[in-house]
């Protein structure tokens, strides 16, 4: 592959503002009505906000936090910060005041842009007294300075700040399935190399239609949606709310769609509620109905035009991929992390192997430790964790490879398979280690289950903690228990003796971002579950029934 010249997000964005100024760049619904900004309008807004940041006394190299749900202002703020030369610190919009305060203090942020938020007044309690707050009137977030006033009171910045390629331009605090979030430092060079490498290889098309709904504070959404649009002249639409998500997505019909496994499970559940599996199978077996039905389902989901449909963040069961394939939806699994800036593994359209996370992008070096931990080296690797030299050193081996913490192996065709997490492994009281991820992925093929966490510390055999999906909650208990037990018996036949599930424990309490049991990217916080439920394992294990319902 011939290396493309180095560039920057600001340079690429201004290219589109110059060459197609009147094309729509951003589109978001406000009270059900779409509002748009062209590239030229967006560029003017960014330049004025950048000058506004300078007028507040912020200097190149200062840190500015960004706390907001996905919206046009999020994208504009990120680009404006790059133009002003300040380092962005994106924060998940669902975090509590305590978590927000710890990030703001640790990052030494001098200002925070507070945009579209559901609980701004509560979250604001975590802002240090000396931080400058930029609010957005459109979203009722009040600050020392308002976004709209900065637009009116400032002329466009004369010239965007000239970053050096090795300058840190953002500090991304990981969502953290274990321990406190850590500030991942990425340079202009790492971000530029990832996008420029991925664009021809995946491939990412020019002028894509995109839909943004997963947190932009997460590396995958920021790279795959925001910076994909910035580099390739894309058109981004947003979801207004959870209630309008399906309608907004269907109205957009994006070229690329990215989701986490939980969303694919939810989509399937909704389809099967309207069209039970037996009837779906019948319709798909009739050639004329097959084509009509597939087209209708894809259009209703918003995926009628999607050429690249991606699942990442956690394993997606092969069976689920095969189910969607029958509907004409080819889900490509991908694999990356904040620390490698998703300079990573991808299945590509036309080269998609179910049950794997694909092959690496060019230039990504991959090796496995003696324990089969995946280790990677590329130009996308982070510079380190902000103010944490010891933790940074622990993340790299003697050859400079990043320790991913994931266990995996290559199949005969060179596709990577993820088989678990190093830290997720646990030991039963028989002294046997269990890798829970593949077992959990298999169990989630049952659409009556919403979430699964396989545990077993201190008991002879593993047990599965589960919550029910909407369809599972509607089932008669006797029928539900019978199905879960039958599925467990089938699953256990595929497992080693020490891996076999002894009990399924149905928990009434859902696992959410708000109660601290899921990360903002919807991954289960195993250690937080253990804190709550570990004392109950022996009691559940001793129950005479295979399926245990805990109403606590």
Short mmCIF file of C-alpha atoms in Angstrom, two decimals:
data_model
loop_
_atom_site.label_atom_id
_atom_site.label_comp_id
_atom_site.label_asym_id
_atom_site.label_seq_id
_atom_site.Cartn_x
_atom_site.Cartn_y
_atom_site.Cartn_z
CA UNK A 1 0.00 0.00 0.00
CA UNK A 2 1.29 3.47 -0.91
CA UNK A 3 1.21 5.75 2.10
CA UNK A 4 -1.00 8.82 1.63
CA UNK A 5 0.39 12.24 2.59
CA UNK A 6 -0.13 13.23 6.21
CA UNK A 7 -3.13 15.42 6.83
CA UNK A 8 -5.35 16.47 9.69
CA UNK A 9 -9.08 16.40 10.44
CA UNK A 10 -9.21 20.19 10.15
CA UNK A 11 -7.47 20.19 6.76
CA UNK A 12 -9.82 17.50 5.42
CA UNK A 13 -12.90 19.24 6.81
CA UNK A 14 -11.95 22.59 5.29
CA UNK A 15 -11.31 20.83 1.97
CA UNK A 16 -14.96 19.80 1.84
CA UNK A 17 -16.08 23.25 3.01
CA UNK A 18 -14.17 24.73 0.05
CA UNK A 19 -15.15 22.16 -2.62
CA UNK A 20 -18.81 21.51 -1.73
CA UNK A 21 -19.80 24.35 0.63
CA UNK A 22 -23.54 24.02 0.12
CA UNK A 23 -23.76 20.25 0.70
CA UNK A 24 -25.32 19.22 4.00
CA UNK A 25 -22.77 18.03 6.56
CA UNK A 26 -24.86 17.68 9.74
CA UNK A 27 -28.55 16.96 10.28
CA UNK A 28 -30.24 16.62 13.63
CA UNK A 29 -33.88 16.45 14.75
CA UNK A 30 -35.12 19.07 17.19
CA UNK A 31 -38.67 18.45 18.43
CA UNK A 32 -39.15 16.07 15.52
CA UNK A 33 -38.00 18.53 12.84
CA UNK A 34 -34.72 18.03 10.98
CA UNK A 35 -32.28 20.94 11.19
CA UNK A 36 -29.27 21.04 8.88
CA UNK A 37 -25.87 22.66 8.57
CA UNK A 38 -23.92 22.75 5.32
CA UNK A 39 -20.17 22.31 5.23
CA UNK A 40 -19.76 26.09 4.81
CA UNK A 41 -22.07 26.87 7.72
CA UNK A 42 -20.39 24.26 9.91
CA UNK A 43 -16.94 25.65 9.06
CA UNK A 44 -18.07 29.15 10.01
CA UNK A 45 -19.44 27.89 13.33
CA UNK A 46 -16.23 25.99 14.09
CA UNK A 47 -14.02 28.99 13.34
CA UNK A 48 -16.13 31.29 15.52
CA UNK A 49 -16.17 28.83 18.45
CA UNK A 50 -12.40 28.36 18.06
CA UNK A 51 -11.92 32.13 18.31
CA UNK A 52 -14.32 32.14 21.25
CA UNK A 53 -12.15 29.62 23.09
CA UNK A 54 -9.14 31.85 22.47
CA UNK A 55 -11.09 34.90 23.71
CA UNK A 56 -11.71 33.03 26.99
CA UNK A 57 -7.95 32.91 27.51
CA UNK A 58 -7.49 29.26 26.57
CA UNK A 59 -4.07 28.58 25.09
CA UNK A 60 -2.78 25.84 22.76
CA UNK A 61 -2.15 22.73 24.83
CA UNK A 62 -4.83 23.50 27.42
CA UNK A 63 -7.39 20.76 28.01
CA UNK A 64 -11.08 21.35 27.33
CA UNK A 65 -13.67 18.71 28.23
CA UNK A 66 -16.70 17.89 26.11
CA UNK A 67 -19.76 16.45 27.88
CA UNK A 68 -22.72 15.84 25.60
CA UNK A 69 -24.87 13.25 23.92
CA UNK A 70 -24.41 12.98 20.17
CA UNK A 71 -25.49 16.10 18.33
CA UNK A 72 -24.21 18.58 15.74
CA UNK A 73 -22.62 20.67 18.48
CA UNK A 74 -20.47 17.70 19.55
CA UNK A 75 -18.86 17.48 16.11
CA UNK A 76 -18.53 21.26 15.80
CA UNK A 77 -16.95 21.51 19.26
CA UNK A 78 -14.40 18.81 18.49
CA UNK A 79 -13.33 20.50 15.26
CA UNK A 80 -13.31 23.94 16.91
CA UNK A 81 -11.01 22.67 19.65
CA UNK A 82 -8.62 21.34 17.03
CA UNK A 83 -8.70 24.73 15.28
CA UNK A 84 -7.96 26.51 18.58
CA UNK A 85 -5.11 24.15 19.47
CA UNK A 86 -6.65 22.89 22.72
CA UNK A 87 -6.66 19.21 23.66
CA UNK A 88 -10.13 17.67 23.77
CA UNK A 89 -11.25 15.49 26.68
CA UNK A 90 -14.53 13.79 25.66
CA UNK A 91 -16.64 12.49 28.56
CA UNK A 92 -19.42 9.93 28.38
CA UNK A 93 -22.76 11.79 28.77
CA UNK A 94 -24.15 9.13 31.13
CA UNK A 95 -21.46 9.46 33.82
CA UNK A 96 -22.30 10.57 37.34
CA UNK A 97 -21.12 13.81 38.89
CA UNK A 98 -18.49 11.92 40.90
CA UNK A 99 -17.02 10.24 37.79
CA UNK A 100 -17.11 13.49 35.82
CA UNK A 101 -15.28 15.33 38.61
CA UNK A 102 -12.51 12.73 38.76
CA UNK A 103 -11.89 13.04 35.00
CA UNK A 104 -11.98 16.84 35.02
CA UNK A 105 -9.53 17.01 37.92
CA UNK A 106 -7.19 14.31 36.59
CA UNK A 107 -7.15 15.79 33.06
CA UNK A 108 -6.60 19.34 34.40
CA UNK A 109 -9.34 20.61 32.12
CA UNK A 110 -9.68 24.39 32.21
CA UNK A 111 -13.09 24.52 30.55
CA UNK A 112 -15.97 22.20 29.73
CA UNK A 113 -18.49 22.35 26.89
CA UNK A 114 -21.81 21.00 28.23
CA UNK A 115 -24.25 20.20 25.45
CA UNK A 116 -27.19 17.82 25.05
CA UNK A 117 -27.67 16.08 28.41
CA UNK A 118 -30.50 14.34 30.26
CA UNK A 119 -29.34 15.16 33.79
CA UNK A 120 -27.29 18.32 33.44
CA UNK A 121 -28.17 19.82 36.83
CA UNK A 122 -27.04 16.67 38.67
CA UNK A 123 -23.93 16.23 36.53
CA UNK A 124 -22.94 19.87 36.95
CA UNK A 125 -22.39 19.16 40.65
CA UNK A 126 -19.20 17.36 39.56
CA UNK A 127 -17.71 20.44 37.88
CA UNK A 128 -14.84 21.95 39.92
CA UNK A 129 -15.50 25.52 41.07
CA UNK A 130 -12.69 27.00 38.96
CA UNK A 131 -13.64 25.43 35.61
CA UNK A 132 -15.18 27.59 32.87
CA UNK A 133 -18.51 26.22 31.63
CA UNK A 134 -19.73 26.70 28.07
CA UNK A 135 -23.43 25.87 27.94
CA UNK A 136 -25.74 25.43 24.96
CA UNK A 137 -29.05 27.32 25.10
CA UNK A 138 -30.67 24.96 22.60
CA UNK A 139 -30.28 22.14 25.13
CA UNK A 140 -30.95 24.20 28.28
CA UNK A 141 -27.44 23.70 29.64
CA UNK A 142 -26.48 26.96 31.32
CA UNK A 143 -22.86 27.99 31.68
CA UNK A 144 -20.62 30.97 32.38
CA UNK A 145 -20.64 31.46 28.62
CA UNK A 146 -23.21 30.23 26.11
CA UNK A 147 -22.36 28.52 22.80
CA UNK A 148 -24.79 30.72 20.89
CA UNK A 149 -23.21 33.88 22.31
CA UNK A 150 -19.73 32.77 21.25
CA UNK A 151 -21.05 32.36 17.70
CA UNK A 152 -22.40 35.91 17.65
CA UNK A 153 -19.65 37.68 19.54
CA UNK A 154 -16.61 36.26 17.73
CA UNK A 155 -15.28 36.59 14.21
CA UNK A 156 -13.92 33.38 12.58
CA UNK A 157 -10.41 32.48 13.72
CA UNK A 158 -7.86 33.84 11.26
CA UNK A 159 -5.90 30.60 10.92
CA UNK A 160 -6.39 27.20 12.57
CA UNK A 161 -3.66 26.11 14.95
CA UNK A 162 -0.84 24.20 13.23
CA UNK A 163 -0.43 20.94 15.13
CA UNK A 164 2.73 18.89 14.93
CA UNK A 165 2.07 15.29 13.91
CA UNK A 166 3.32 14.01 17.26
CA UNK A 167 1.24 16.42 19.35
CA UNK A 168 -1.40 14.89 21.61
CA UNK A 169 -4.73 16.26 20.38
CA UNK A 170 -7.14 14.27 22.54
CA UNK A 171 -7.25 12.39 25.84
CA UNK A 172 -9.95 9.71 25.81
CA UNK A 173 -10.93 8.27 29.16
CA UNK A 174 -11.80 4.61 28.73
CA UNK A 175 -15.21 3.39 29.85
CA UNK A 176 -13.48 0.77 31.98
CA UNK A 177 -14.97 -2.67 32.67
CA UNK A 178 -12.56 -2.90 35.60
CA UNK A 179 -11.00 -0.19 37.72
CA UNK A 180 -10.98 3.58 37.25
CA UNK A 181 -11.02 5.11 33.75
CA UNK A 182 -7.61 5.92 32.31
CA UNK A 183 -6.81 8.82 29.97
CA UNK A 184 -5.61 7.45 26.63
CA UNK A 185 -3.45 9.98 24.77
CA UNK A 186 -3.66 10.01 20.98
CA UNK A 187 -1.64 12.17 18.62
CA UNK A 188 -2.61 13.78 15.36
CA UNK A 189 -0.45 11.18 13.62
CA UNK A 190 -2.21 8.14 15.14
CA UNK A 191 -5.66 9.40 14.19
CA UNK A 192 -4.60 10.40 10.67
CA UNK A 193 -2.90 7.04 9.98
CA UNK A 194 -5.92 5.00 11.08
CA UNK A 195 -8.40 6.82 8.85
CA UNK A 196 -6.06 6.97 5.87
CA UNK A 197 -5.23 3.27 6.16
CA UNK A 198 -8.83 2.15 6.66
CA UNK A 199 -10.38 4.24 3.88
CA UNK A 200 -9.03 2.25 0.90
CA UNK A 201 -8.86 -1.12 2.67
CA UNK A 202 -12.30 -1.60 4.22
CA UNK A 203 -13.17 0.34 1.96
CA UNK A 204 -14.81 3.52 3.22
CA UNK A 205 -16.66 5.19 0.37
CA UNK A 206 -16.48 8.88 -0.49
CA UNK A 207 -19.43 11.08 0.53
CA UNK A 208 -21.08 8.47 2.80
CA UNK A 209 -24.43 8.88 4.53
CA UNK A 210 -23.88 8.15 8.23
CA UNK A 211 -25.98 7.83 11.37
CA UNK A 212 -24.56 8.72 14.78
CA UNK A 213 -26.09 7.36 17.98
CA UNK A 214 -23.45 5.40 19.93
CA UNK A 215 -21.42 7.71 22.20
CA UNK A 216 -19.07 9.96 20.25
CA UNK A 217 -16.87 9.92 23.36
CA UNK A 218 -16.09 6.29 22.41
CA UNK A 219 -13.22 5.75 19.98
CA UNK A 220 -15.22 3.61 17.54
CA UNK A 221 -18.00 6.16 16.94
CA UNK A 222 -15.56 9.04 16.80
CA UNK A 223 -13.36 7.35 14.20
CA UNK A 224 -16.00 5.46 12.23
CA UNK A 225 -18.61 8.22 12.08
CA UNK A 226 -17.19 11.67 12.88
CA UNK A 227 -13.73 11.36 11.37
CA UNK A 228 -14.90 9.12 8.54
CA UNK A 229 -17.28 11.96 7.58
CA UNK A 230 -14.60 14.62 8.04
CA UNK A 231 -12.03 12.81 5.90
CA UNK A 232 -14.41 11.44 3.27
CA UNK A 233 -16.97 14.23 2.97
CA UNK A 234 -19.77 12.42 4.78
CA UNK A 235 -23.26 13.48 5.79
CA UNK A 236 -24.13 12.73 9.44
CA UNK A 237 -27.64 12.42 10.89
CA UNK A 238 -28.38 12.00 14.59
CA UNK A 239 -31.03 10.33 16.72
CA UNK A 240 -33.07 12.77 18.78
CA UNK A 241 -33.89 10.32 21.58
CA UNK A 242 -34.22 6.64 22.40
CA UNK A 243 -37.92 6.83 21.56
CA UNK A 244 -37.28 8.29 18.10
CA UNK A 245 -34.19 6.18 17.36
CA UNK A 246 -35.91 3.69 15.05
CA UNK A 247 -37.73 6.43 13.13
CA UNK A 248 -34.59 8.57 12.76
CA UNK A 249 -32.52 5.60 11.58
CA UNK A 250 -35.17 4.51 9.08
CA UNK A 251 -35.37 8.07 7.76
CA UNK A 252 -31.58 8.19 7.28
CA UNK A 253 -30.86 4.78 5.61
CA UNK A 254 -27.07 5.10 6.12
CA UNK A 255 -24.35 3.57 3.95
CA UNK A 256 -22.51 2.30 7.05
CA UNK A 257 -24.09 1.14 10.28
CA UNK A 258 -22.22 0.22 13.45
CA UNK A 259 -23.79 -1.47 16.48
CA UNK A 260 -22.82 -3.45 19.55
CA UNK A 261 -24.13 -7.03 20.00
CA UNK A 262 -26.87 -5.98 22.41
CA UNK A 263 -28.45 -3.83 19.70
CA UNK A 264 -28.41 -6.68 17.17
CA UNK A 265 -30.13 -8.88 19.77
CA UNK A 266 -32.74 -6.14 20.36
CA UNK A 267 -33.38 -5.75 16.63
CA UNK A 268 -33.91 -9.49 16.28
CA UNK A 269 -36.26 -9.57 19.26
CA UNK A 270 -38.42 -6.80 17.73
CA UNK A 271 -38.59 -8.60 14.38
CA UNK A 272 -39.61 -11.87 16.01
CA UNK A 273 -42.29 -10.15 18.08
CA UNK A 274 -43.98 -9.09 14.84
CA UNK A 275 -43.11 -12.20 12.87
CA UNK A 276 -42.49 -15.40 14.89
CA UNK A 277 -39.66 -17.63 13.72
CA UNK A 278 -41.87 -20.34 12.17
CA UNK A 279 -43.78 -17.81 10.07
CA UNK A 280 -40.54 -16.01 9.17
CA UNK A 281 -39.01 -19.29 7.98
CA UNK A 282 -42.11 -20.01 5.88
CA UNK A 283 -42.07 -16.61 4.18
CA UNK A 284 -38.33 -16.80 3.52
CA UNK A 285 -38.80 -20.21 1.85
CA UNK A 286 -41.09 -18.71 -0.81
CA UNK A 287 -38.93 -16.98 -3.49
CA UNK A 288 -41.22 -14.04 -4.26
CA UNK A 289 -42.08 -13.39 -0.60
CA UNK A 290 -38.43 -13.83 0.35
CA UNK A 291 -37.28 -10.82 -1.66
CA UNK A 292 -40.19 -8.62 -0.62
CA UNK A 293 -39.85 -9.51 3.05
CA UNK A 294 -36.08 -8.99 3.15
CA UNK A 295 -36.45 -5.60 1.50
CA UNK A 296 -39.22 -4.57 3.88
CA UNK A 297 -37.29 -5.61 6.99
CA UNK A 298 -34.06 -3.94 5.88
CA UNK A 299 -35.91 -0.72 5.05
CA UNK A 300 -37.80 -0.71 8.36
CA UNK A 301 -34.52 -1.18 10.25
CA UNK A 302 -32.86 1.58 8.24
CA UNK A 303 -30.39 -0.76 6.53
CA UNK A 304 -31.68 -0.87 2.96
CA UNK A 305 -28.61 0.97 1.61
CA UNK A 306 -25.99 -0.17 4.13
CA UNK A 307 -23.06 -1.79 2.32
CA UNK A 308 -20.96 -2.10 5.50
CA UNK A 309 -22.75 -3.35 8.62
CA UNK A 310 -20.50 -3.72 11.65
CA UNK A 311 -20.65 -5.28 15.11
CA UNK A 312 -17.94 -4.69 17.70
CA UNK A 313 -17.18 -4.03 21.40
CA UNK A 314 -18.08 -7.62 22.40
CA UNK A 315 -18.44 -11.00 20.64
CA UNK A 316 -21.50 -11.58 18.47
CA UNK A 317 -22.61 -15.20 18.17
CA UNK A 318 -22.09 -16.84 14.78
CA UNK A 319 -25.68 -18.04 14.95
CA UNK A 320 -26.89 -14.44 15.15
CA UNK A 321 -24.81 -13.49 12.11
CA UNK A 322 -26.28 -16.43 10.20
CA UNK A 323 -29.80 -15.41 11.21
CA UNK A 324 -29.30 -11.89 9.85
CA UNK A 325 -27.63 -13.21 6.70
CA UNK A 326 -30.93 -14.92 5.79
CA UNK A 327 -32.48 -11.45 5.80
CA UNK A 328 -29.77 -10.13 3.49
CA UNK A 329 -27.89 -8.34 6.27
CA UNK A 330 -24.21 -9.35 6.35
CA UNK A 331 -22.83 -8.31 9.74
CA UNK A 332 -19.04 -7.89 9.78
CA UNK A 333 -17.40 -8.20 13.18
CA UNK A 334 -14.46 -5.91 13.94
CA UNK A 335 -12.03 -5.67 16.82
CA UNK A 336 -10.14 -2.75 18.28
CA UNK A 337 -9.75 -0.70 21.43
CA UNK A 338 -9.23 2.86 22.59
CA UNK A 339 -5.53 2.21 23.17
CA UNK A 340 -4.87 1.20 19.53
CA UNK A 341 -7.20 3.85 18.06
CA UNK A 342 -9.00 0.95 16.30
CA UNK A 343 -5.98 0.41 14.04
CA UNK A 344 -7.23 -3.10 14.18
CA UNK A 345 -8.91 -6.19 12.73
CA UNK A 346 -11.92 -5.99 10.42
CA UNK A 347 -14.06 -8.32 8.41
CA UNK A 348 -14.70 -6.57 5.11
CA UNK A 349 -17.70 -6.55 2.76
CA UNK A 350 -17.23 -9.54 0.46
CA UNK A 351 -14.62 -11.04 2.77
CA UNK A 352 -16.55 -11.76 5.94
CA UNK A 353 -15.99 -14.89 8.00
CA UNK A 354 -18.60 -15.43 10.70
CA UNK A 355 -17.32 -16.14 14.19
CA UNK A 356 -14.13 -14.14 13.62
CA UNK A 357 -13.15 -10.47 13.85
CA UNK A 358 -11.40 -10.53 10.48
CA UNK A 359 -7.93 -9.65 9.32
CA UNK A 360 -5.66 -6.76 10.33
CA UNK A 361 -5.30 -3.48 8.51
CA UNK A 362 -2.03 -3.10 6.61
CA UNK A 363 0.84 -2.16 8.88
CA UNK A 364 -0.64 -3.77 11.98
CA UNK A 365 1.82 -6.21 13.53
CA UNK A 366 0.22 -8.97 15.59
CA UNK A 367 1.67 -11.60 17.91
CA UNK A 368 0.49 -13.83 20.75
CA UNK A 369 2.03 -14.25 24.19
CA UNK A 370 2.58 -17.66 25.74
CA UNK A 371 -0.84 -17.25 27.38
CA UNK A 372 -2.36 -16.49 23.91
CA UNK A 373 -2.88 -12.83 24.73
CA UNK A 374 -3.20 -10.76 21.53
CA UNK A 375 -0.54 -8.08 21.24
CA UNK A 376 -0.43 -5.41 18.53
CA UNK A 377 1.92 -2.75 17.24
CA UNK A 378 1.04 0.00 14.77
CA UNK A 379 1.11 3.74 14.17
CA UNK A 380 -2.28 3.85 15.87
CA UNK A 381 -0.99 2.81 19.28
CA UNK A 382 -1.51 5.35 22.04
CA UNK A 383 1.26 7.54 23.32
CA UNK A 384 0.32 6.36 26.80
CA UNK A 385 -2.01 6.99 29.72
CA UNK A 386 -2.07 10.63 30.81
CA UNK A 387 0.03 11.16 33.96
CA UNK A 388 0.31 7.39 34.50
CA UNK A 389 3.81 6.29 33.40
CA UNK A 390 3.74 3.05 35.41
CA UNK A 391 0.40 1.93 33.94
CA UNK A 392 1.65 2.93 30.49
CA UNK A 393 4.77 0.79 30.90
CA UNK A 394 2.64 -2.18 31.98
CA UNK A 395 0.60 -1.96 28.76
CA UNK A 396 3.58 -2.59 26.45
CA UNK A 397 5.93 -5.55 26.25
CA UNK A 398 9.68 -5.44 25.69
CA UNK A 399 9.22 -5.20 21.91
CA UNK A 400 6.79 -2.30 22.09
CA UNK A 401 3.65 -4.35 21.43
CA UNK A 402 0.43 -3.22 23.10
CA UNK A 403 -1.04 -5.82 25.46
CA UNK A 404 -4.72 -5.99 24.52
CA UNK A 405 -5.83 -8.15 27.44
CA UNK A 406 -7.78 -10.32 24.99
CA UNK A 407 -7.12 -13.99 24.35
CA UNK A 408 -7.30 -15.22 20.77
CA UNK A 409 -5.93 -17.29 17.94
CA UNK A 410 -5.77 -17.29 14.15
CA UNK A 411 -7.78 -19.80 12.14
CA UNK A 412 -6.40 -21.62 9.10
CA UNK A 413 -7.29 -18.69 6.83
CA UNK A 414 -5.63 -16.04 8.99
CA UNK A 415 -8.84 -14.67 10.54
CA UNK A 416 -8.61 -13.70 14.20
CA UNK A 417 -10.90 -15.38 16.72
CA UNK A 418 -11.36 -13.84 20.19
CA UNK A 419 -11.79 -16.49 22.84
CA UNK A 420 -11.89 -14.43 26.04
CA UNK A 421 -10.38 -11.79 28.27
CA UNK A 422 -7.32 -12.43 30.43
CA UNK A 423 -8.90 -10.61 33.40
CA UNK A 424 -12.33 -12.21 32.93
CA UNK A 425 -11.03 -15.70 33.56
CA UNK A 426 -11.92 -17.08 36.97
CA UNK A 427 -11.13 -20.20 38.93
CA UNK A 428 -13.77 -22.49 40.43
CA UNK A 429 -13.09 -24.13 43.78
CA UNK A 430 -11.94 -27.18 41.80
CA UNK A 431 -8.96 -25.10 40.69
CA UNK A 432 -10.05 -25.01 37.04
CA UNK A 433 -9.91 -21.77 35.02
CA UNK A 434 -12.98 -20.73 33.01
CA UNK A 435 -13.05 -18.31 30.05
CA UNK A 436 -16.63 -17.01 30.20
CA UNK A 437 -16.94 -14.95 26.99
CA UNK A 438 -17.60 -17.80 24.49
CA UNK A 439 -20.17 -19.37 26.84
CA UNK A 440 -21.96 -16.03 27.28
CA UNK A 441 -22.01 -15.44 23.53
CA UNK A 442 -23.60 -18.85 22.96
CA UNK A 443 -26.26 -18.27 25.61
CA UNK A 444 -27.23 -14.91 24.12
CA UNK A 445 -28.52 -16.63 20.99
CA UNK A 446 -31.69 -17.20 23.05
CA UNK A 447 -33.68 -14.02 22.37
CA UNK A 448 -35.48 -14.35 25.72
CA UNK A 449 -32.22 -13.34 27.43
CA UNK A 450 -31.13 -9.73 27.58
CA UNK A 451 -27.78 -10.09 29.38
CA UNK A 452 -25.57 -12.94 30.53
CA UNK A 453 -22.58 -13.10 32.87
CA UNK A 454 -20.98 -16.48 33.61
CA UNK A 455 -19.38 -16.60 37.07
CA UNK A 456 -18.12 -19.24 39.47
CA UNK A 457 -15.55 -18.01 41.96
CA UNK A 458 -15.68 -20.23 45.04
CA UNK A 459 -18.20 -22.80 43.77
CA UNK A 460 -17.55 -26.16 42.06
CA UNK A 461 -19.07 -25.34 38.64
CA UNK A 462 -19.90 -22.11 36.78
CA UNK A 463 -23.35 -20.56 37.00
CA UNK A 464 -24.90 -18.04 34.60
CA UNK A 465 -26.39 -14.79 35.87
CA UNK A 466 -28.98 -13.56 33.38
CA UNK A 467 -31.59 -10.88 32.88
CA UNK A 468 -34.63 -11.34 30.66
CA UNK A 469 -35.46 -9.47 27.46
CA UNK A 470 -38.93 -8.03 26.92
CA UNK A 471 -40.00 -11.23 25.18
CA UNK A 472 -38.56 -13.32 28.00
CA UNK A 473 -40.55 -11.36 30.58
CA UNK A 474 -43.76 -12.13 28.68
CA UNK A 475 -43.20 -15.89 28.75
CA UNK A 476 -45.00 -18.19 31.15
CA UNK A 477 -42.50 -19.18 33.84
CA UNK A 478 -42.85 -22.93 33.30
CA UNK A 479 -42.29 -22.67 29.54
CA UNK A 480 -39.39 -20.24 29.98
CA UNK A 481 -37.65 -22.43 32.54
CA UNK A 482 -38.07 -25.50 30.34
CA UNK A 483 -36.53 -23.75 27.35
CA UNK A 484 -33.61 -22.35 29.34
CA UNK A 485 -32.87 -25.76 30.83
CA UNK A 486 -33.04 -27.44 27.40
CA UNK A 487 -30.70 -24.82 25.93
CA UNK A 488 -28.30 -25.29 28.83
CA UNK A 489 -28.16 -29.04 28.28
CA UNK A 490 -27.39 -28.54 24.58
CA UNK A 491 -24.70 -25.96 25.39
CA UNK A 492 -23.10 -28.15 28.07
CA UNK A 493 -22.56 -30.96 25.57
CA UNK A 494 -20.19 -28.63 23.68
CA UNK A 495 -18.18 -27.67 26.78
CA UNK A 496 -15.42 -29.32 28.75
CA UNK A 497 -16.62 -30.93 31.99
CA UNK A 498 -15.24 -28.15 34.20
CA UNK A 499 -16.87 -25.47 32.00
CA UNK A 500 -20.43 -26.81 32.12
CA UNK A 501 -23.10 -24.51 33.53
CA UNK A 502 -24.67 -25.85 36.71
CA UNK A 503 -27.38 -23.20 37.26
CA UNK A 504 -29.02 -20.31 35.48
CA UNK A 505 -29.94 -17.51 37.89
CA UNK A 506 -32.55 -15.05 36.60
CA UNK A 507 -32.04 -11.63 38.18
CA UNK A 508 -34.87 -9.12 38.33
CA UNK A 509 -32.58 -6.08 38.49
CA UNK A 510 -31.50 -4.93 35.03
CA UNK A 511 -27.88 -4.07 34.35
CA UNK A 512 -27.67 -0.51 33.06
CA UNK A 513 -25.18 2.29 32.55
CA UNK A 514 -27.09 4.31 35.14
CA UNK A 515 -26.73 1.73 37.94
CA UNK A 516 -23.07 1.18 37.14
CA UNK A 517 -23.34 -2.42 35.90
CA UNK A 518 -22.69 -1.60 32.22
CA UNK A 519 -20.03 0.58 30.67
CA UNK A 520 -21.24 3.42 28.40
CA UNK A 521 -20.41 1.11 25.46
CA UNK A 522 -22.81 -1.49 26.98
CA UNK A 523 -20.22 -4.00 28.18
CA UNK A 524 -20.92 -5.79 31.46
CA UNK A 525 -18.84 -4.61 34.42
CA UNK A 526 -18.06 -8.06 35.75
CA UNK A 527 -16.28 -6.78 38.85
CA UNK A 528 -19.27 -4.63 39.85
CA UNK A 529 -21.63 -7.59 39.45
CA UNK A 530 -19.28 -9.68 41.57
CA UNK A 531 -19.36 -7.08 44.35
CA UNK A 532 -23.14 -7.40 44.55
CA UNK A 533 -23.76 -11.07 43.87
CA UNK A 534 -20.67 -13.11 44.83
CA UNK A 535 -21.91 -13.71 48.41
CA UNK A 536 -25.04 -15.36 46.94
CA UNK A 537 -23.23 -17.90 44.72
CA UNK A 538 -23.11 -20.73 47.31
CA UNK A 539 -26.79 -20.28 48.18
CA UNK A 540 -27.89 -20.29 44.53
CA UNK A 541 -25.63 -23.25 43.83
CA UNK A 542 -27.24 -25.28 46.60
CA UNK A 543 -30.77 -24.84 45.24
CA UNK A 544 -32.36 -28.13 44.05
CA UNK A 545 -33.59 -26.61 40.75
CA UNK A 546 -31.51 -25.88 37.65
CA UNK A 547 -33.18 -22.53 37.03
CA UNK A 548 -33.19 -20.14 39.98
CA UNK A 549 -35.19 -16.94 40.10
CA UNK A 550 -33.82 -14.26 42.40
CA UNK A 551 -36.34 -11.53 43.22
CA UNK A 552 -33.97 -9.49 45.33
#
